[in-house]
Amino acid sequence: MEHRNGASWSTAVSATLHCLTGCATGEILGMVIGTALGWPNLPTLILAIVLAFFFGYALTLRGLRRAGLSWRRTIRLALAADTLSILVMEIVDNTVMLAVPGAMDAGLTTALFWGALIGSLAVAFVVTTPINKWIIGRGRGHAVLHSYHH
């Protein structure tokens, strides 16, 4: 597909913040649950990733259903619009969490745990925004959703 009409940075930031809201909700919840239960890193990461995808898609599904779209159309649009963005965010933020020494083993009351988690989400936002700008500029991703949010 040819490049349509490049996306603005503000549109890319808005789309990425939308995605980050759902992803961060799931990511934080998964990390908190896994850490509170004393789970090893792998099950904690899996839970965080599953919940990030769940909440990321749920946020988009809610908006599209409010716009009156059928469940089938809503699910197809959400999968097409959000999958790459959520995937990149999850790869980046979980890689950062694993890269910060002791972050995954730190307790919920430590600055290390929360600093690493917040920092990982910030890095994921910075990495994902240009990807979303490129996708939207090609008429894909959140560009498709914008007509349903007005």
mmCIF file with all atom_site columns, C-alpha atoms in Angstrom:
data_model
loop_
_atom_site.group_PDB
_atom_site.id
_atom_site.type_symbol
_atom_site.label_atom_id
_atom_site.label_alt_id
_atom_site.label_comp_id
_atom_site.label_asym_id
_atom_site.label_entity_id
_atom_site.label_seq_id
_atom_site.pdbx_PDB_ins_code
_atom_site.Cartn_x
_atom_site.Cartn_y
_atom_site.Cartn_z
_atom_site.occupancy
_atom_site.B_iso_or_equiv
_atom_site.pdbx_formal_charge
_atom_site.auth_seq_id
_atom_site.auth_comp_id
_atom_site.auth_asym_id
_atom_site.auth_atom_id
_atom_site.pdbx_PDB_model_num
ATOM 1   C CA . MET A 1 1   ? 0.000   0.000   0.000  1.00 0.00 ? 1   MET A CA 1
ATOM 2   C CA . GLU A 1 2   ? 1.338   3.421   -0.852 1.00 0.00 ? 2   GLU A CA 1
ATOM 3   C CA . HIS A 1 3   ? 1.950   6.101   1.737  1.00 0.00 ? 3   HIS A CA 1
ATOM 4   C CA . ARG A 1 4   ? -1.253  8.114   2.020  1.00 0.00 ? 4   ARG A CA 1
ATOM 5   C CA . ASN A 1 5   ? -0.909  11.389  3.851  1.00 0.00 ? 5   ASN A CA 1
ATOM 6   C CA . GLY A 1 6   ? 1.643   11.218  6.656  1.00 0.00 ? 6   GLY A CA 1
ATOM 7   C CA . ALA A 1 7   ? 0.370   11.192  10.186 1.00 0.00 ? 7   ALA A CA 1
ATOM 8   C CA . SER A 1 8   ? 1.140   14.037  12.538 1.00 0.00 ? 8   SER A CA 1
ATOM 9   C CA . TRP A 1 9   ? 3.177   13.422  15.641 1.00 0.00 ? 9   TRP A CA 1
ATOM 10  C CA . SER A 1 10  ? 0.235   14.561  17.776 1.00 0.00 ? 10  SER A CA 1
ATOM 11  C CA . THR A 1 11  ? -1.972  11.890  16.192 1.00 0.00 ? 11  THR A CA 1
ATOM 12  C CA . ALA A 1 12  ? 0.715   9.264   16.784 1.00 0.00 ? 12  ALA A CA 1
ATOM 13  C CA . VAL A 1 13  ? 1.150   10.371  20.397 1.00 0.00 ? 13  VAL A CA 1
ATOM 14  C CA . SER A 1 14  ? -2.608  10.275  20.951 1.00 0.00 ? 14  SER A CA 1
ATOM 15  C CA . ALA A 1 15  ? -2.890  6.771   19.459 1.00 0.00 ? 15  ALA A CA 1
ATOM 16  C CA . THR A 1 16  ? 0.085   5.551   21.472 1.00 0.00 ? 16  THR A CA 1
ATOM 17  C CA . LEU A 1 17  ? -1.309  7.025   24.703 1.00 0.00 ? 17  LEU A CA 1
ATOM 18  C CA . HIS A 1 18  ? -4.606  5.262   23.993 1.00 0.00 ? 18  HIS A CA 1
ATOM 19  C CA . CYS A 1 19  ? -2.776  1.975   23.529 1.00 0.00 ? 19  CYS A CA 1
ATOM 20  C CA . LEU A 1 20  ? -0.519  2.611   26.521 1.00 0.00 ? 20  LEU A CA 1
ATOM 21  C CA . THR A 1 21  ? -3.529  3.182   28.776 1.00 0.00 ? 21  THR A CA 1
ATOM 22  C CA . GLY A 1 22  ? -4.840  -0.328  28.188 1.00 0.00 ? 22  GLY A CA 1
ATOM 23  C CA . CYS A 1 23  ? -1.410  -1.948  28.073 1.00 0.00 ? 23  CYS A CA 1
ATOM 24  C CA . ALA A 1 24  ? -0.210  -0.250  31.240 1.00 0.00 ? 24  ALA A CA 1
ATOM 25  C CA . THR A 1 25  ? -3.359  -1.253  33.106 1.00 0.00 ? 25  THR A CA 1
ATOM 26  C CA . GLY A 1 26  ? -2.792  -4.903  32.257 1.00 0.00 ? 26  GLY A CA 1
ATOM 27  C CA . GLU A 1 27  ? 0.985   -4.763  32.636 1.00 0.00 ? 27  GLU A CA 1
ATOM 28  C CA . ILE A 1 28  ? 0.850   -3.170  36.079 1.00 0.00 ? 28  ILE A CA 1
ATOM 29  C CA . LEU A 1 29  ? -1.914  -5.478  37.255 1.00 0.00 ? 29  LEU A CA 1
ATOM 30  C CA . GLY A 1 30  ? -0.028  -8.555  36.030 1.00 0.00 ? 30  GLY A CA 1
ATOM 31  C CA . MET A 1 31  ? 3.254   -7.469  37.608 1.00 0.00 ? 31  MET A CA 1
ATOM 32  C CA . VAL A 1 32  ? 1.551   -6.618  40.903 1.00 0.00 ? 32  VAL A CA 1
ATOM 33  C CA . ILE A 1 33  ? -0.345  -9.919  41.054 1.00 0.00 ? 33  ILE A CA 1
ATOM 34  C CA . GLY A 1 34  ? 2.686   -12.021 40.116 1.00 0.00 ? 34  GLY A CA 1
ATOM 35  C CA . THR A 1 35  ? 4.974   -10.169 42.518 1.00 0.00 ? 35  THR A CA 1
ATOM 36  C CA . ALA A 1 36  ? 2.452   -10.228 45.374 1.00 0.00 ? 36  ALA A CA 1
ATOM 37  C CA . LEU A 1 37  ? 2.007   -13.982 44.944 1.00 0.00 ? 37  LEU A CA 1
ATOM 38  C CA . GLY A 1 38  ? 5.762   -14.536 44.820 1.00 0.00 ? 38  GLY A CA 1
ATOM 39  C CA . TRP A 1 39  ? 5.624   -16.065 41.352 1.00 0.00 ? 39  TRP A CA 1
ATOM 40  C CA . PRO A 1 40  ? 8.805   -16.616 39.339 1.00 0.00 ? 40  PRO A CA 1
ATOM 41  C CA . ASN A 1 41  ? 9.574   -14.187 36.503 1.00 0.00 ? 41  ASN A CA 1
ATOM 42  C CA . LEU A 1 42  ? 8.163   -16.226 33.609 1.00 0.00 ? 42  LEU A CA 1
ATOM 43  C CA . PRO A 1 43  ? 4.610   -16.715 34.962 1.00 0.00 ? 43  PRO A CA 1
ATOM 44  C CA . THR A 1 44  ? 4.559   -13.083 36.095 1.00 0.00 ? 44  THR A CA 1
ATOM 45  C CA . LEU A 1 45  ? 5.586   -11.890 32.632 1.00 0.00 ? 45  LEU A CA 1
ATOM 46  C CA . ILE A 1 46  ? 3.050   -14.147 30.929 1.00 0.00 ? 46  ILE A CA 1
ATOM 47  C CA . LEU A 1 47  ? 0.254   -12.848 33.168 1.00 0.00 ? 47  LEU A CA 1
ATOM 48  C CA . ALA A 1 48  ? 1.313   -9.247  32.548 1.00 0.00 ? 48  ALA A CA 1
ATOM 49  C CA . ILE A 1 49  ? 1.410   -9.772  28.781 1.00 0.00 ? 49  ILE A CA 1
ATOM 50  C CA . VAL A 1 50  ? -1.977  -11.519 28.667 1.00 0.00 ? 50  VAL A CA 1
ATOM 51  C CA . LEU A 1 51  ? -3.572  -8.784  30.762 1.00 0.00 ? 51  LEU A CA 1
ATOM 52  C CA . ALA A 1 52  ? -1.916  -6.040  28.689 1.00 0.00 ? 52  ALA A CA 1
ATOM 53  C CA . PHE A 1 53  ? -3.400  -7.461  25.500 1.00 0.00 ? 53  PHE A CA 1
ATOM 54  C CA . PHE A 1 54  ? -6.773  -7.976  27.210 1.00 0.00 ? 54  PHE A CA 1
ATOM 55  C CA . PHE A 1 55  ? -7.021  -4.418  28.539 1.00 0.00 ? 55  PHE A CA 1
ATOM 56  C CA . GLY A 1 56  ? -5.483  -2.922  25.391 1.00 0.00 ? 56  GLY A CA 1
ATOM 57  C CA . TYR A 1 57  ? -8.078  -4.557  23.174 1.00 0.00 ? 57  TYR A CA 1
ATOM 58  C CA . ALA A 1 58  ? -10.890 -3.951  25.696 1.00 0.00 ? 58  ALA A CA 1
ATOM 59  C CA . LEU A 1 59  ? -10.333 -0.204  25.608 1.00 0.00 ? 59  LEU A CA 1
ATOM 60  C CA . THR A 1 60  ? -10.657 -0.157  21.820 1.00 0.00 ? 60  THR A CA 1
ATOM 61  C CA . LEU A 1 61  ? -13.592 -2.579  21.819 1.00 0.00 ? 61  LEU A CA 1
ATOM 62  C CA . ARG A 1 62  ? -15.495 -0.359  24.240 1.00 0.00 ? 62  ARG A CA 1
ATOM 63  C CA . GLY A 1 63  ? -15.137 2.697   22.025 1.00 0.00 ? 63  GLY A CA 1
ATOM 64  C CA . LEU A 1 64  ? -16.082 0.875   18.848 1.00 0.00 ? 64  LEU A CA 1
ATOM 65  C CA . ARG A 1 65  ? -19.113 -0.780  20.439 1.00 0.00 ? 65  ARG A CA 1
ATOM 66  C CA . ARG A 1 66  ? -20.256 2.654   21.636 1.00 0.00 ? 66  ARG A CA 1
ATOM 67  C CA . ALA A 1 67  ? -20.054 3.757   18.005 1.00 0.00 ? 67  ALA A CA 1
ATOM 68  C CA . GLY A 1 68  ? -22.588 1.056   17.175 1.00 0.00 ? 68  GLY A CA 1
ATOM 69  C CA . LEU A 1 69  ? -20.405 -1.420  15.325 1.00 0.00 ? 69  LEU A CA 1
ATOM 70  C CA . SER A 1 70  ? -21.170 -5.131  15.363 1.00 0.00 ? 70  SER A CA 1
ATOM 71  C CA . TRP A 1 71  ? -19.063 -7.395  17.558 1.00 0.00 ? 71  TRP A CA 1
ATOM 72  C CA . ARG A 1 72  ? -17.483 -8.999  14.491 1.00 0.00 ? 72  ARG A CA 1
ATOM 73  C CA . ARG A 1 73  ? -16.483 -5.647  12.951 1.00 0.00 ? 73  ARG A CA 1
ATOM 74  C CA . THR A 1 74  ? -15.349 -4.330  16.340 1.00 0.00 ? 74  THR A CA 1
ATOM 75  C CA . ILE A 1 75  ? -13.090 -7.304  17.011 1.00 0.00 ? 75  ILE A CA 1
ATOM 76  C CA . ARG A 1 76  ? -11.577 -7.212  13.527 1.00 0.00 ? 76  ARG A CA 1
ATOM 77  C CA . LEU A 1 77  ? -10.845 -3.487  13.793 1.00 0.00 ? 77  LEU A CA 1
ATOM 78  C CA . ALA A 1 78  ? -9.361  -3.802  17.290 1.00 0.00 ? 78  ALA A CA 1
ATOM 79  C CA . LEU A 1 79  ? -7.094  -6.659  16.251 1.00 0.00 ? 79  LEU A CA 1
ATOM 80  C CA . ALA A 1 80  ? -5.946  -4.780  13.148 1.00 0.00 ? 80  ALA A CA 1
ATOM 81  C CA . ALA A 1 81  ? -5.457  -1.461  14.917 1.00 0.00 ? 81  ALA A CA 1
ATOM 82  C CA . ASP A 1 82  ? -3.852  -2.527  18.175 1.00 0.00 ? 82  ASP A CA 1
ATOM 83  C CA . THR A 1 83  ? -1.917  -5.766  17.756 1.00 0.00 ? 83  THR A CA 1
ATOM 84  C CA . LEU A 1 84  ? 1.388   -4.369  16.505 1.00 0.00 ? 84  LEU A CA 1
ATOM 85  C CA . SER A 1 85  ? 1.332   -1.474  18.958 1.00 0.00 ? 85  SER A CA 1
ATOM 86  C CA . ILE A 1 86  ? 0.592   -3.727  21.947 1.00 0.00 ? 86  ILE A CA 1
ATOM 87  C CA . LEU A 1 87  ? 3.163   -6.284  20.799 1.00 0.00 ? 87  LEU A CA 1
ATOM 88  C CA . VAL A 1 88  ? 5.928   -3.683  20.528 1.00 0.00 ? 88  VAL A CA 1
ATOM 89  C CA . MET A 1 89  ? 5.014   -2.182  23.887 1.00 0.00 ? 89  MET A CA 1
ATOM 90  C CA . GLU A 1 90  ? 5.071   -5.579  25.550 1.00 0.00 ? 90  GLU A CA 1
ATOM 91  C CA . ILE A 1 91  ? 8.409   -6.572  24.046 1.00 0.00 ? 91  ILE A CA 1
ATOM 92  C CA . VAL A 1 92  ? 9.986   -3.278  25.075 1.00 0.00 ? 92  VAL A CA 1
ATOM 93  C CA . ASP A 1 93  ? 8.564   -2.883  28.566 1.00 0.00 ? 93  ASP A CA 1
ATOM 94  C CA . ASN A 1 94  ? 9.181   -6.478  29.593 1.00 0.00 ? 94  ASN A CA 1
ATOM 95  C CA . THR A 1 95  ? 12.708  -6.371  28.181 1.00 0.00 ? 95  THR A CA 1
ATOM 96  C CA . VAL A 1 96  ? 13.388  -3.257  30.257 1.00 0.00 ? 96  VAL A CA 1
ATOM 97  C CA . MET A 1 97  ? 11.934  -4.889  33.379 1.00 0.00 ? 97  MET A CA 1
ATOM 98  C CA . LEU A 1 98  ? 14.189  -7.913  32.869 1.00 0.00 ? 98  LEU A CA 1
ATOM 99  C CA . ALA A 1 99  ? 17.209  -5.705  32.129 1.00 0.00 ? 99  ALA A CA 1
ATOM 100 C CA . VAL A 1 100 ? 16.974  -3.685  35.355 1.00 0.00 ? 100 VAL A CA 1
ATOM 101 C CA . PRO A 1 101 ? 18.909  -5.723  37.910 1.00 0.00 ? 101 PRO A CA 1
ATOM 102 C CA . GLY A 1 102 ? 16.629  -6.932  40.701 1.00 0.00 ? 102 GLY A CA 1
ATOM 103 C CA . ALA A 1 103 ? 13.487  -5.199  39.407 1.00 0.00 ? 103 ALA A CA 1
ATOM 104 C CA . MET A 1 104 ? 11.506  -8.398  38.901 1.00 0.00 ? 104 MET A CA 1
ATOM 105 C CA . ASP A 1 105 ? 12.466  -9.656  42.365 1.00 0.00 ? 105 ASP A CA 1
ATOM 106 C CA . ALA A 1 106 ? 11.922  -6.370  44.193 1.00 0.00 ? 106 ALA A CA 1
ATOM 107 C CA . GLY A 1 107 ? 8.873   -6.157  46.405 1.00 0.00 ? 107 GLY A CA 1
ATOM 108 C CA . LEU A 1 108 ? 5.787   -4.077  45.754 1.00 0.00 ? 108 LEU A CA 1
ATOM 109 C CA . THR A 1 109 ? 6.841   -1.521  48.356 1.00 0.00 ? 109 THR A CA 1
ATOM 110 C CA . THR A 1 110 ? 10.201  -0.750  46.740 1.00 0.00 ? 110 THR A CA 1
ATOM 111 C CA . ALA A 1 111 ? 11.140  2.200   44.587 1.00 0.00 ? 111 ALA A CA 1
ATOM 112 C CA . LEU A 1 112 ? 13.116  -0.207  42.393 1.00 0.00 ? 112 LEU A CA 1
ATOM 113 C CA . PHE A 1 113 ? 10.000  -2.169  41.380 1.00 0.00 ? 113 PHE A CA 1
ATOM 114 C CA . TRP A 1 114 ? 7.843   0.892   40.680 1.00 0.00 ? 114 TRP A CA 1
ATOM 115 C CA . GLY A 1 115 ? 10.653  2.924   39.113 1.00 0.00 ? 115 GLY A CA 1
ATOM 116 C CA . ALA A 1 116 ? 11.561  0.106   36.747 1.00 0.00 ? 116 ALA A CA 1
ATOM 117 C CA . LEU A 1 117 ? 7.908   -0.520  35.870 1.00 0.00 ? 117 LEU A CA 1
ATOM 118 C CA . ILE A 1 118 ? 7.117   3.132   35.196 1.00 0.00 ? 118 ILE A CA 1
ATOM 119 C CA . GLY A 1 119 ? 10.407  3.553   33.335 1.00 0.00 ? 119 GLY A CA 1
ATOM 120 C CA . SER A 1 120 ? 9.707   0.473   31.220 1.00 0.00 ? 120 SER A CA 1
ATOM 121 C CA . LEU A 1 121 ? 6.331   1.863   30.189 1.00 0.00 ? 121 LEU A CA 1
ATOM 122 C CA . ALA A 1 122 ? 7.892   5.237   29.351 1.00 0.00 ? 122 ALA A CA 1
ATOM 123 C CA . VAL A 1 123 ? 10.520  3.572   27.154 1.00 0.00 ? 123 VAL A CA 1
ATOM 124 C CA . ALA A 1 124 ? 7.794   1.487   25.476 1.00 0.00 ? 124 ALA A CA 1
ATOM 125 C CA . PHE A 1 125 ? 5.854   4.683   24.727 1.00 0.00 ? 125 PHE A CA 1
ATOM 126 C CA . VAL A 1 126 ? 8.898   6.353   23.158 1.00 0.00 ? 126 VAL A CA 1
ATOM 127 C CA . VAL A 1 127 ? 9.694   3.312   21.005 1.00 0.00 ? 127 VAL A CA 1
ATOM 128 C CA . THR A 1 128 ? 6.095   2.682   19.923 1.00 0.00 ? 128 THR A CA 1
ATOM 129 C CA . THR A 1 129 ? 5.113   6.253   18.985 1.00 0.00 ? 129 THR A CA 1
ATOM 130 C CA . PRO A 1 130 ? 7.150   6.411   15.736 1.00 0.00 ? 130 PRO A CA 1
ATOM 131 C CA . ILE A 1 131 ? 5.879   2.962   14.774 1.00 0.00 ? 131 ILE A CA 1
ATOM 132 C CA . ASN A 1 132 ? 2.293   4.136   15.256 1.00 0.00 ? 132 ASN A CA 1
ATOM 133 C CA . LYS A 1 133 ? 3.071   7.302   13.264 1.00 0.00 ? 133 LYS A CA 1
ATOM 134 C CA . TRP A 1 134 ? 4.287   5.161   10.369 1.00 0.00 ? 134 TRP A CA 1
ATOM 135 C CA . ILE A 1 135 ? 1.270   2.820   10.576 1.00 0.00 ? 135 ILE A CA 1
ATOM 136 C CA . ILE A 1 136 ? -1.242  5.678   10.764 1.00 0.00 ? 136 ILE A CA 1
ATOM 137 C CA . GLY A 1 137 ? 0.514   7.457   7.884  1.00 0.00 ? 137 GLY A CA 1
ATOM 138 C CA . ARG A 1 138 ? -0.159  4.376   5.769  1.00 0.00 ? 138 ARG A CA 1
ATOM 139 C CA . GLY A 1 139 ? -3.878  4.565   6.599  1.00 0.00 ? 139 GLY A CA 1
ATOM 140 C CA . ARG A 1 140 ? -3.703  1.627   8.983  1.00 0.00 ? 140 ARG A CA 1
ATOM 141 C CA . GLY A 1 141 ? -3.906  1.056   12.724 1.00 0.00 ? 141 GLY A CA 1
ATOM 142 C CA . HIS A 1 142 ? -5.572  3.833   14.654 1.00 0.00 ? 142 HIS A CA 1
ATOM 143 C CA . ALA A 1 143 ? -6.154  5.801   11.446 1.00 0.00 ? 143 ALA A CA 1
ATOM 144 C CA . VAL A 1 144 ? -8.958  3.363   10.674 1.00 0.00 ? 144 VAL A CA 1
ATOM 145 C CA . LEU A 1 145 ? -10.461 3.850   14.129 1.00 0.00 ? 145 LEU A CA 1
ATOM 146 C CA . HIS A 1 146 ? -10.559 7.643   14.094 1.00 0.00 ? 146 HIS A CA 1
ATOM 147 C CA . SER A 1 147 ? -13.645 7.794   11.896 1.00 0.00 ? 147 SER A CA 1
ATOM 148 C CA . TYR A 1 148 ? -15.568 5.834   14.555 1.00 0.00 ? 148 TYR A CA 1
ATOM 149 C CA . HIS A 1 149 ? -14.561 8.019   17.517 1.00 0.00 ? 149 HIS A CA 1
ATOM 150 C CA . HIS A 1 150 ? -16.223 11.233  16.395 1.00 0.00 ? 150 HIS A CA 1
#
